[in-house]
CSV table of N, CA and C and ligand atoms in Angstrom, one decimal:
chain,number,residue,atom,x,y,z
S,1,UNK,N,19.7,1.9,-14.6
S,1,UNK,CA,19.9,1.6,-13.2
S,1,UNK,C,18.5,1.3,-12.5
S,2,UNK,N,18.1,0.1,-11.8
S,2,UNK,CA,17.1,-0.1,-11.0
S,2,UNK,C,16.5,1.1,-10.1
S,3,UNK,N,15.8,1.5,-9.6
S,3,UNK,CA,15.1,2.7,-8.8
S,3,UNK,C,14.3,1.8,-7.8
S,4,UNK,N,14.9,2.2,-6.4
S,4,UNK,CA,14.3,1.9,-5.4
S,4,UNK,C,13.3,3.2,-5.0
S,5,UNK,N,12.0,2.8,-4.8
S,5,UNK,CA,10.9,4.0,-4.3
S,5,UNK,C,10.0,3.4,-3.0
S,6,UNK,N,10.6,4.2,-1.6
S,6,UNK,CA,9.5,3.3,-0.9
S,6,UNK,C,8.3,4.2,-0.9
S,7,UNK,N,7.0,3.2,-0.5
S,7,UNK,CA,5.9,4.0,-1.0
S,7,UNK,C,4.9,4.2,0.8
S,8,UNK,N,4.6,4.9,0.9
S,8,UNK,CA,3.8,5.6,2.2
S,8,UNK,C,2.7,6.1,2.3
S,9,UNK,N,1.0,4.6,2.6
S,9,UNK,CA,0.1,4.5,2.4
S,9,UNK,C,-0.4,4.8,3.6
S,10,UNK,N,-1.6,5.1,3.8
S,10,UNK,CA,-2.6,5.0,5.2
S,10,UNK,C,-2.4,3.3,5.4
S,11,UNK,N,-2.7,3.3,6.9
S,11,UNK,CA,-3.4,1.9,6.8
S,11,UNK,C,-4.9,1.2,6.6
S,12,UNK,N,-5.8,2.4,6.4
S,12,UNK,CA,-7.0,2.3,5.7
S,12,UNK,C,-6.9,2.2,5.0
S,13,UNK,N,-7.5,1.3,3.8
S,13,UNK,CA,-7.6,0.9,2.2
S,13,UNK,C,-8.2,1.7,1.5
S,14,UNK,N,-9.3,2.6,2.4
S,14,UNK,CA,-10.1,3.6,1.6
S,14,UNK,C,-10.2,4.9,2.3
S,15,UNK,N,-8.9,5.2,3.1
S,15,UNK,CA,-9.1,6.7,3.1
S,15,UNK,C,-8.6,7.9,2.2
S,16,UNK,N,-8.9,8.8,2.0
S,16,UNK,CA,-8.6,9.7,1.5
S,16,UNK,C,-8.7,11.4,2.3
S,17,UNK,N,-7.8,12.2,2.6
S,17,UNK,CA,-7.9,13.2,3.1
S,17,UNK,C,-8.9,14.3,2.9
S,18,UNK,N,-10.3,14.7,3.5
S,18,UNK,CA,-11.2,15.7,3.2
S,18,UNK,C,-10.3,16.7,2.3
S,19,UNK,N,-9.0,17.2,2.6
S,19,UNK,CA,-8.2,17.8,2.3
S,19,UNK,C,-6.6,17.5,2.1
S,20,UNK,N,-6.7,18.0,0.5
S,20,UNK,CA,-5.6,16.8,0.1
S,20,UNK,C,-4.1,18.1,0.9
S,21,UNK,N,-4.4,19.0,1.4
S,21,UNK,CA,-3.5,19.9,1.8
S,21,UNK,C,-2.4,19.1,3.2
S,22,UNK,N,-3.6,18.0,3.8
S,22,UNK,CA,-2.7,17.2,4.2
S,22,UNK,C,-1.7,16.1,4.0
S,23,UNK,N,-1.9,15.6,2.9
S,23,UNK,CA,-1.1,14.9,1.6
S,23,UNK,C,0.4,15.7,1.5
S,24,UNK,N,0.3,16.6,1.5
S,24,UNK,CA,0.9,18.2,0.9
S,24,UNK,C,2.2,18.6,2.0
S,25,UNK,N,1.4,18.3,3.5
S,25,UNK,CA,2.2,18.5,4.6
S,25,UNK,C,2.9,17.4,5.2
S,26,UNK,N,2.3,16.0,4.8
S,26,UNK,CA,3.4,14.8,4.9
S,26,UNK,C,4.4,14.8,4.3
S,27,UNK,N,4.1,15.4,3.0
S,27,UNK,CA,5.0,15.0,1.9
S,27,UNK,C,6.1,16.5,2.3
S,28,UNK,N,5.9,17.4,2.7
S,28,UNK,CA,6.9,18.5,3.3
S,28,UNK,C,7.8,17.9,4.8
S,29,UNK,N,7.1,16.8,5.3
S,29,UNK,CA,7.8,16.8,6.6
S,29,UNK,C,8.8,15.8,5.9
S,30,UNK,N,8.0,15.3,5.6
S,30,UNK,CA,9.2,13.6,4.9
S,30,UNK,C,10.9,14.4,3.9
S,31,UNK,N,10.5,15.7,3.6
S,31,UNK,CA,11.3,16.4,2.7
S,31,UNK,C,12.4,16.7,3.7
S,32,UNK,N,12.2,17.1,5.1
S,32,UNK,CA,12.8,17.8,5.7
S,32,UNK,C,13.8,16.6,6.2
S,33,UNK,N,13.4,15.3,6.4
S,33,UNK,CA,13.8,14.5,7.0
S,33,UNK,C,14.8,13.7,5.7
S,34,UNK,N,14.6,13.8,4.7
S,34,UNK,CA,15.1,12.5,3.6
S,34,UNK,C,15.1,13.3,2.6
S,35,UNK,N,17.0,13.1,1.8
S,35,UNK,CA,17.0,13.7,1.1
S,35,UNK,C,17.4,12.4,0.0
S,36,UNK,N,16.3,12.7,-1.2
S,36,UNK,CA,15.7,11.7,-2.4
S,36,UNK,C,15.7,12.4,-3.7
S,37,UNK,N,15.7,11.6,-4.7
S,37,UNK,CA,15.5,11.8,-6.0
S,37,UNK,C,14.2,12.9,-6.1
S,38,UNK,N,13.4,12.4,-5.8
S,38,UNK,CA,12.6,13.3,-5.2
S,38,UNK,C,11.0,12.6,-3.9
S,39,UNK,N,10.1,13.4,-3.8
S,39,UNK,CA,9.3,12.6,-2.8
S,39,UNK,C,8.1,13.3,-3.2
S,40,UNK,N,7.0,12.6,-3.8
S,40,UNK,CA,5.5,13.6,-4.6
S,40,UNK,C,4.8,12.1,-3.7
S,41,UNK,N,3.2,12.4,-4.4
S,41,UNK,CA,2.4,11.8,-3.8
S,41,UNK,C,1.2,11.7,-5.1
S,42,UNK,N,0.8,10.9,-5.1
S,42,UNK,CA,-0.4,10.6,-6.0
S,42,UNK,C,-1.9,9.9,-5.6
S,43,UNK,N,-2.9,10.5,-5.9
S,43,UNK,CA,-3.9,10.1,-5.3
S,43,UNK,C,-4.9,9.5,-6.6
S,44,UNK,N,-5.9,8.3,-6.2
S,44,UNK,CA,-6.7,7.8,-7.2
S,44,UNK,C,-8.2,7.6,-6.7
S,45,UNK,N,-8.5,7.8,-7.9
S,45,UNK,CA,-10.2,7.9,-7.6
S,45,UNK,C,-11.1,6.8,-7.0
S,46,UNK,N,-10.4,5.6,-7.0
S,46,UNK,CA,-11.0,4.1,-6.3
S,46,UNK,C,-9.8,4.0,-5.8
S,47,UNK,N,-10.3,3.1,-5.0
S,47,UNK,CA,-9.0,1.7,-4.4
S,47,UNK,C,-8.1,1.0,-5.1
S,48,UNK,N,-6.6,1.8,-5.0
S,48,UNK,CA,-5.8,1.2,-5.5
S,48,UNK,C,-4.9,0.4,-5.5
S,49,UNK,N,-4.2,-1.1,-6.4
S,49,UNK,CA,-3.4,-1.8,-5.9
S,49,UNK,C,-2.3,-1.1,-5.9
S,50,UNK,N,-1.7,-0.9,-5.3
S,50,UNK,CA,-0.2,-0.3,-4.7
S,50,UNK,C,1.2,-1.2,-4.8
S,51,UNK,N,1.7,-1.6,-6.2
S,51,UNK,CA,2.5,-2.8,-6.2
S,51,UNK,C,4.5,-2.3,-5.3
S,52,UNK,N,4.5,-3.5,-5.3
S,52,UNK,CA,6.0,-3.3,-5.3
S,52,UNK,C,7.3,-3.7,-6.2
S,53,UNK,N,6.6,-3.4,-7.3
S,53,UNK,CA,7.4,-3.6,-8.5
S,53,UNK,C,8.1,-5.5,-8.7
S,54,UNK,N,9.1,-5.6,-8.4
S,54,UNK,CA,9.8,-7.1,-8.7
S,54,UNK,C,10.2,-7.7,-7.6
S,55,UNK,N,9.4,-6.8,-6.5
S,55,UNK,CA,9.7,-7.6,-5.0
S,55,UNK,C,8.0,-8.7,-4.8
S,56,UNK,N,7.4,-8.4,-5.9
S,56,UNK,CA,6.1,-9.1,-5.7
S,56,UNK,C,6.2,-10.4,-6.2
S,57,UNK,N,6.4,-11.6,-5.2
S,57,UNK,CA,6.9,-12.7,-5.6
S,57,UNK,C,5.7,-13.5,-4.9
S,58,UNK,N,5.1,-13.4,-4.0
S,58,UNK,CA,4.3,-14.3,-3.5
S,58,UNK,C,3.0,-14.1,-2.5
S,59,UNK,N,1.7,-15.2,-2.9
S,59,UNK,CA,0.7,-13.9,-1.6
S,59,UNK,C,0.5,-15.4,-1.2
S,60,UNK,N,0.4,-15.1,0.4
S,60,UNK,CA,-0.3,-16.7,1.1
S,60,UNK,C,-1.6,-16.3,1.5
S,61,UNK,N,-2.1,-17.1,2.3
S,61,UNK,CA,-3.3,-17.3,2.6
S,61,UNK,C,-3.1,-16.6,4.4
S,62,UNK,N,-4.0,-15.2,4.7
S,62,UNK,CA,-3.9,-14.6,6.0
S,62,UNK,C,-4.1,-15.9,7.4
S,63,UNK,N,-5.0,-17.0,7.1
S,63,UNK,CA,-5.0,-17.5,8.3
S,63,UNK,C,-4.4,-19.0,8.3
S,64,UNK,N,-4.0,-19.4,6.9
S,64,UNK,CA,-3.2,-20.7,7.3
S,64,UNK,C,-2.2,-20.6,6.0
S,65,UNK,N,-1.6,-19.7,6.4
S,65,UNK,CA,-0.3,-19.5,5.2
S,65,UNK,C,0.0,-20.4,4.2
S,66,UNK,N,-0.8,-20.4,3.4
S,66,UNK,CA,-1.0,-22.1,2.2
S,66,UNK,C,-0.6,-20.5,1.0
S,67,UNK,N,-0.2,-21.0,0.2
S,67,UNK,CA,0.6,-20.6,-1.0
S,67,UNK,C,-1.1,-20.2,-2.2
S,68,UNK,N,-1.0,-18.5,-2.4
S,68,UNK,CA,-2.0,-18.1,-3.3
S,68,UNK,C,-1.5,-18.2,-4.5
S,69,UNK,N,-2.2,-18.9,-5.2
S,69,UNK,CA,-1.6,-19.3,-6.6
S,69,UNK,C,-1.6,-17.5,-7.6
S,70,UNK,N,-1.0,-17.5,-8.8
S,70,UNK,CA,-1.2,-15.6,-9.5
S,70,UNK,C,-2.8,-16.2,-9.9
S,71,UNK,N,-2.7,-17.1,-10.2
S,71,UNK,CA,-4.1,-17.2,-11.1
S,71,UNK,C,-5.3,-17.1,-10.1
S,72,UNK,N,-5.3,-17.5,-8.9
S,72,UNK,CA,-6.1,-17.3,-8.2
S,72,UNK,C,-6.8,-15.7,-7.1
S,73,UNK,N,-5.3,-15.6,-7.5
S,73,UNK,CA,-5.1,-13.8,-6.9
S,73,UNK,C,-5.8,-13.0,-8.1
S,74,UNK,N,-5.5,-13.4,-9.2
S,74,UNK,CA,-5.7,-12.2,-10.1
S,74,UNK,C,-7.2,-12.7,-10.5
S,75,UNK,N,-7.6,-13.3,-10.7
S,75,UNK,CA,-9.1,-13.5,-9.9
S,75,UNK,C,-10.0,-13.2,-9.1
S,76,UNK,N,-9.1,-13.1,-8.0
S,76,UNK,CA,-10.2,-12.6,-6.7
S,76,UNK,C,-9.9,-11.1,-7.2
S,77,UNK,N,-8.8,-10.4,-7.4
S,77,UNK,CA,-8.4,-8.7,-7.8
S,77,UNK,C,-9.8,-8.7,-8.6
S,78,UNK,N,-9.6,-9.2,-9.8
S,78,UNK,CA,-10.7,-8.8,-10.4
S,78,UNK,C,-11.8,-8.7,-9.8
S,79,UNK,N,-12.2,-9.8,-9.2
S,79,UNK,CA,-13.3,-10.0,-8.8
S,79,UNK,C,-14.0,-8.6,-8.0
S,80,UNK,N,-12.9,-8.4,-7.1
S,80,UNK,CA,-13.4,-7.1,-6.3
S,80,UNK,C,-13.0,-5.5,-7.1
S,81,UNK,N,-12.5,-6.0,-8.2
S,81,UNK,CA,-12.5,-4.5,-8.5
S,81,UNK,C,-13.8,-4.5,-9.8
S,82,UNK,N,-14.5,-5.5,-10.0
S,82,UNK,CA,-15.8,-5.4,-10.8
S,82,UNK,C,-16.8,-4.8,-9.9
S,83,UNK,N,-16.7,-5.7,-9.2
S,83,UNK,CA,-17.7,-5.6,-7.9
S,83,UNK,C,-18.0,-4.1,-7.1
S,84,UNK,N,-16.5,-3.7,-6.8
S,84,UNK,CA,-16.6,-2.4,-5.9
S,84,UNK,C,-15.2,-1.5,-6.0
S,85,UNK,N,-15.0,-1.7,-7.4
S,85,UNK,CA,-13.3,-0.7,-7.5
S,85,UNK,C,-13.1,-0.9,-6.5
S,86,UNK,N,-12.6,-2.0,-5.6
S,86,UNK,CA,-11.5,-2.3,-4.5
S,86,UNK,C,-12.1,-1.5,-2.9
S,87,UNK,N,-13.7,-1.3,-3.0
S,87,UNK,CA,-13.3,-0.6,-2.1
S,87,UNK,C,-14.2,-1.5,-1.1
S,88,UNK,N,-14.6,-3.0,-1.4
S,88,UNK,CA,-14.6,-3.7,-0.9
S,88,UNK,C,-13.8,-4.9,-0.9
S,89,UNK,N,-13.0,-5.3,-0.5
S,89,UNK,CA,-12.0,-6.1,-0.5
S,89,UNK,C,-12.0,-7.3,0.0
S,90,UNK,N,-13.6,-7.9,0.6
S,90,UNK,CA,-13.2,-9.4,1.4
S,90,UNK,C,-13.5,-10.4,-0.1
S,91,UNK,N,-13.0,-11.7,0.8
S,91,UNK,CA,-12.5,-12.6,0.0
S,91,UNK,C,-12.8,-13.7,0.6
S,92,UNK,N,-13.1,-14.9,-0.2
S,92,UNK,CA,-13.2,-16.1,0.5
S,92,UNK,C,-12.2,-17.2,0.0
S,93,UNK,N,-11.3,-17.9,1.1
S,93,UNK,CA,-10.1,-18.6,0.7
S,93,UNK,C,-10.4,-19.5,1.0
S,94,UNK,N,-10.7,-20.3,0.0
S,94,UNK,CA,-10.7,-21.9,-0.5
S,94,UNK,C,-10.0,-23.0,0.6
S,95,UNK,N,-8.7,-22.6,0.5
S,95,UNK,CA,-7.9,-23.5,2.0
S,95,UNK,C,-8.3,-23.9,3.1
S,96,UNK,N,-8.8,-22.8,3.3
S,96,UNK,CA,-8.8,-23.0,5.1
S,96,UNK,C,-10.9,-22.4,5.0
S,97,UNK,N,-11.7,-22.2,3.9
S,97,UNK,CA,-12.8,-21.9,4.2
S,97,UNK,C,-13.4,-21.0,5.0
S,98,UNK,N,-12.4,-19.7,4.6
S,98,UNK,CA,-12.6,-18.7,5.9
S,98,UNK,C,-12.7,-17.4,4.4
S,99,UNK,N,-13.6,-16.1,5.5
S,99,UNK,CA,-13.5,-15.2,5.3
S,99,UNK,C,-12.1,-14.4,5.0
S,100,UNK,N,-11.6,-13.2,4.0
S,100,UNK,CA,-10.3,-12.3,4.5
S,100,UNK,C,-10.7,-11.1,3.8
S,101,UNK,N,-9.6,-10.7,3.7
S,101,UNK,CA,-9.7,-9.4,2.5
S,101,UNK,C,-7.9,-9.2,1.8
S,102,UNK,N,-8.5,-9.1,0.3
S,102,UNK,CA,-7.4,-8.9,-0.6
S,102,UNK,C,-6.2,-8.2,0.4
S,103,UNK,N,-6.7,-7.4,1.2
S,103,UNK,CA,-5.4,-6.7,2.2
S,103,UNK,C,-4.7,-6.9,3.3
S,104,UNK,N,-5.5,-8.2,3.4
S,104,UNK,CA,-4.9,-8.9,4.9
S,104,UNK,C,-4.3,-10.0,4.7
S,105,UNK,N,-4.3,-10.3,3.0
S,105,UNK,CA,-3.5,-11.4,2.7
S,105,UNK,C,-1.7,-11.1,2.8
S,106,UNK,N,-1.1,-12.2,3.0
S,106,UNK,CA,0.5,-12.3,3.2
S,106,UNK,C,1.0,-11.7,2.0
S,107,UNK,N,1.4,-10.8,1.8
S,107,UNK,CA,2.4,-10.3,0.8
S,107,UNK,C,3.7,-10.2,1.1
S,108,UNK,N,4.3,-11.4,0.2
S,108,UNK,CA,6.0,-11.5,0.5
S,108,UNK,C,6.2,-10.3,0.1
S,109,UNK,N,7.1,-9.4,0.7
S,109,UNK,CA,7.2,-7.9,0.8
S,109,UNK,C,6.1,-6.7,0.7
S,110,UNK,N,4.9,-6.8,1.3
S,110,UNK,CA,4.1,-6.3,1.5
S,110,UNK,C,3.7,-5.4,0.8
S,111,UNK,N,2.3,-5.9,0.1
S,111,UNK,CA,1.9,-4.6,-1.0
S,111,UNK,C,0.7,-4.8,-0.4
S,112,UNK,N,0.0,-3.6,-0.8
S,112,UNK,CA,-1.1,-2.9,-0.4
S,112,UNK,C,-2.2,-2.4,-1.2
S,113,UNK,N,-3.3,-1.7,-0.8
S,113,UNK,CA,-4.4,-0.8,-1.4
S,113,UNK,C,-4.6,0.0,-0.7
S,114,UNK,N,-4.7,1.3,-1.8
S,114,UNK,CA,-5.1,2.7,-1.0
S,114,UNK,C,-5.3,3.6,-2.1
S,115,UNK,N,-5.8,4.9,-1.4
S,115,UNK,CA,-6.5,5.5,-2.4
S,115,UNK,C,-5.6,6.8,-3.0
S,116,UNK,N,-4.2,6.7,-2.0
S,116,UNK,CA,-3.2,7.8,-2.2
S,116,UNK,C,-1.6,7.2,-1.9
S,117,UNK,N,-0.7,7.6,-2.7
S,117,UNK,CA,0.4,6.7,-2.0
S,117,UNK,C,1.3,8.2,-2.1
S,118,UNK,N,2.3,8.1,-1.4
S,118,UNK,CA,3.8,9.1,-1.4
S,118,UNK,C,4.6,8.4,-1.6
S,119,UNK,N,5.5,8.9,-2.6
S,119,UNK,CA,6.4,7.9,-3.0
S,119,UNK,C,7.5,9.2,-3.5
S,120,UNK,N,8.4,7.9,-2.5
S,120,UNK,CA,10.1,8.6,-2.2
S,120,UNK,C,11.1,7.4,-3.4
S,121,UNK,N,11.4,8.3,-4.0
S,121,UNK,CA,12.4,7.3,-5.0
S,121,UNK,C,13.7,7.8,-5.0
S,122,UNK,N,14.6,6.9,-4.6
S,122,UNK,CA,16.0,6.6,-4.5
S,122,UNK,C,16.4,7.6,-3.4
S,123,UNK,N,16.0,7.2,-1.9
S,123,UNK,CA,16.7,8.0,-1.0
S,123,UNK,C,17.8,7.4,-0.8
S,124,UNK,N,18.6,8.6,-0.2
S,124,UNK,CA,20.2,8.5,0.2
S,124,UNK,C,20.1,7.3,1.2
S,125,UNK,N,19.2,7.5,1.8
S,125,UNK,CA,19.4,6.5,3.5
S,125,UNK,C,17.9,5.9,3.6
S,126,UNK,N,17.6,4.6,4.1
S,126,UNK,CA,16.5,4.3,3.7
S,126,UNK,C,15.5,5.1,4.7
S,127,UNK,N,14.3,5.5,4.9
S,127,UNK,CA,13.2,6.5,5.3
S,127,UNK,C,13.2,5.8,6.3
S,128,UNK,N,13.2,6.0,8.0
S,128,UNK,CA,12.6,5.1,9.2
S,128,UNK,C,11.6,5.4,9.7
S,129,UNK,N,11.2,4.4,10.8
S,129,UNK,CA,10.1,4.5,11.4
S,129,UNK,C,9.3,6.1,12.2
S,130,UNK,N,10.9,6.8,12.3
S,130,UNK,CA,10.9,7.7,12.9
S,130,UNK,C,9.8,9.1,12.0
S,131,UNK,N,10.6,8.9,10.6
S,131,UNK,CA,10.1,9.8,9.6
S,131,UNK,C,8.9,9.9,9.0
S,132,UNK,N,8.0,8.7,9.2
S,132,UNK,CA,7.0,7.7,8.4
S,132,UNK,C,6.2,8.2,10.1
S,133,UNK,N,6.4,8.2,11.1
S,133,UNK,CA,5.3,8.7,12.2
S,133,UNK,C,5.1,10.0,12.3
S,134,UNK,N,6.7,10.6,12.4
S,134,UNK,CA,5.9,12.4,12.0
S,134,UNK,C,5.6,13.4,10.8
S,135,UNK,N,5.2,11.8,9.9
S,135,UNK,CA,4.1,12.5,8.4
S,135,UNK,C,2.9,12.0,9.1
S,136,UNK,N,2.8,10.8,9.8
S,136,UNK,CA,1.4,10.9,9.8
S,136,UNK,C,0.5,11.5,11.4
S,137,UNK,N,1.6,12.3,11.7
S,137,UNK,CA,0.6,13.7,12.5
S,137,UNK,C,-0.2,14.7,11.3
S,138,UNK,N,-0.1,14.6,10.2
S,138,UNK,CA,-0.7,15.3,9.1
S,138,UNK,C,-1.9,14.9,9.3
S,139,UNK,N,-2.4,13.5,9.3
S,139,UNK,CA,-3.6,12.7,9.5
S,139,UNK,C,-4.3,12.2,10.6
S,140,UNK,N,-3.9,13.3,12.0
S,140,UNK,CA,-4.8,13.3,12.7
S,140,UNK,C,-4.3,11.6,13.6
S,141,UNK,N,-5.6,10.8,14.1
S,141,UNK,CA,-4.8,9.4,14.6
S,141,UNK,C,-4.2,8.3,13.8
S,142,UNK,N,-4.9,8.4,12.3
S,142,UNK,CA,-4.6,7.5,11.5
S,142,UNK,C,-3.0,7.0,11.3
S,143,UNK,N,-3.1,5.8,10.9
S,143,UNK,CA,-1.5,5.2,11.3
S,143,UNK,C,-1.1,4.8,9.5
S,144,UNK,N,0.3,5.2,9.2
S,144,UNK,CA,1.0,5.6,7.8
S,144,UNK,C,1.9,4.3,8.1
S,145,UNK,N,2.1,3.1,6.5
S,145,UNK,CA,3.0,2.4,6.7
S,145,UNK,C,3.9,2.3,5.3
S,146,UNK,N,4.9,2.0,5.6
S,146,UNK,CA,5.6,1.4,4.2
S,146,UNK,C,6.0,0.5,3.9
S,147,UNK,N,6.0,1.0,2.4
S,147,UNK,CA,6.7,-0.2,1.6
S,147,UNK,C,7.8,-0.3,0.8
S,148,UNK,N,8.0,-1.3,0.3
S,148,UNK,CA,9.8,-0.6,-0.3
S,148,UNK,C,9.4,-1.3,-2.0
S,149,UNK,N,9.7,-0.8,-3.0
S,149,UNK,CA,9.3,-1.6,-4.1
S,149,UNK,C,10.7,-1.5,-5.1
S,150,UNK,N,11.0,-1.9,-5.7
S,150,UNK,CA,12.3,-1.9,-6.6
S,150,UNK,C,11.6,-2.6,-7.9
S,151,UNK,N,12.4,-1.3,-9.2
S,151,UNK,CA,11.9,-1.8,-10.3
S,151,UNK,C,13.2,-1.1,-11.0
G,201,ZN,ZN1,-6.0,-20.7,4.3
């Protein structure tokens, strides 16, 4: 059977909690709210790509939506994970001759980088906006977004 897990990143690419005890307390609020397969959290030592399994079909270009070829994406990935394990992320797009960053590109169903993800697999009801804001009072002002990935 397929497994839907949506995943619940910062919207910083490179933060990480001085104290992962706040990780700890998102992941407790999100529990109280959504009942799932289950709901953990995983954190990584650089900047991680954060996929969405078989929803990753396509990346455009952030400022003139022209079609990012895989070969070109997985390219520039590399490029910035030689360079700075992801934790520099700009990019320069050929198209339109502009500056961006690996994370501001168009992801048909939006995938991301970060340095910690929570991930709820197979909830009864899908997780809302409602649930995803009062995890991220754990983090102070920082703002929590998701994603939905199916594999
Ligand atoms: Zn462009």
């Amino acid at each position: 059977m397929a497994d839907t897990i949506y995943k619940i990143i910062p919207e910083s690419h490179n933060f990480f909690p001085s104290d992962t005890k706040a990780i700890d307390g998102a992941v407790n609020i999100l529990k109280t709210y959504i009942k799932a397969d289950s709901i953990s959290w995983e954190g990584f030592e650089n900047t991680t790509f954060i996929d969405c399994g078989s929803n990753f079909e396509l990346v455009k270009c952030s400022h003139c939506g022209a079609n990012i070829s895989e070969e070109l994406w997985q390219e520039m990935m590399s490029r910035c994970y030689a360079e700075s394990r992801f934790d520099n992320l700009n990019i320069y797009l050929q198209c339109c001759k502009k500056t961006s960053t690996l994370n501001e590109l168009q992801y048909i169903m939006d995938c991301v980088f970060s340095k910690f993800v929570i991930e709820i697999l197979n909830p009864v009801e899908p997780p809302c906006n409602h649930d995803v804001y009062e995890a991220s009072k754990c983090f102070d002002k920082l703002k929590l977004k998701m994603i939905t990935a199916r594999y």
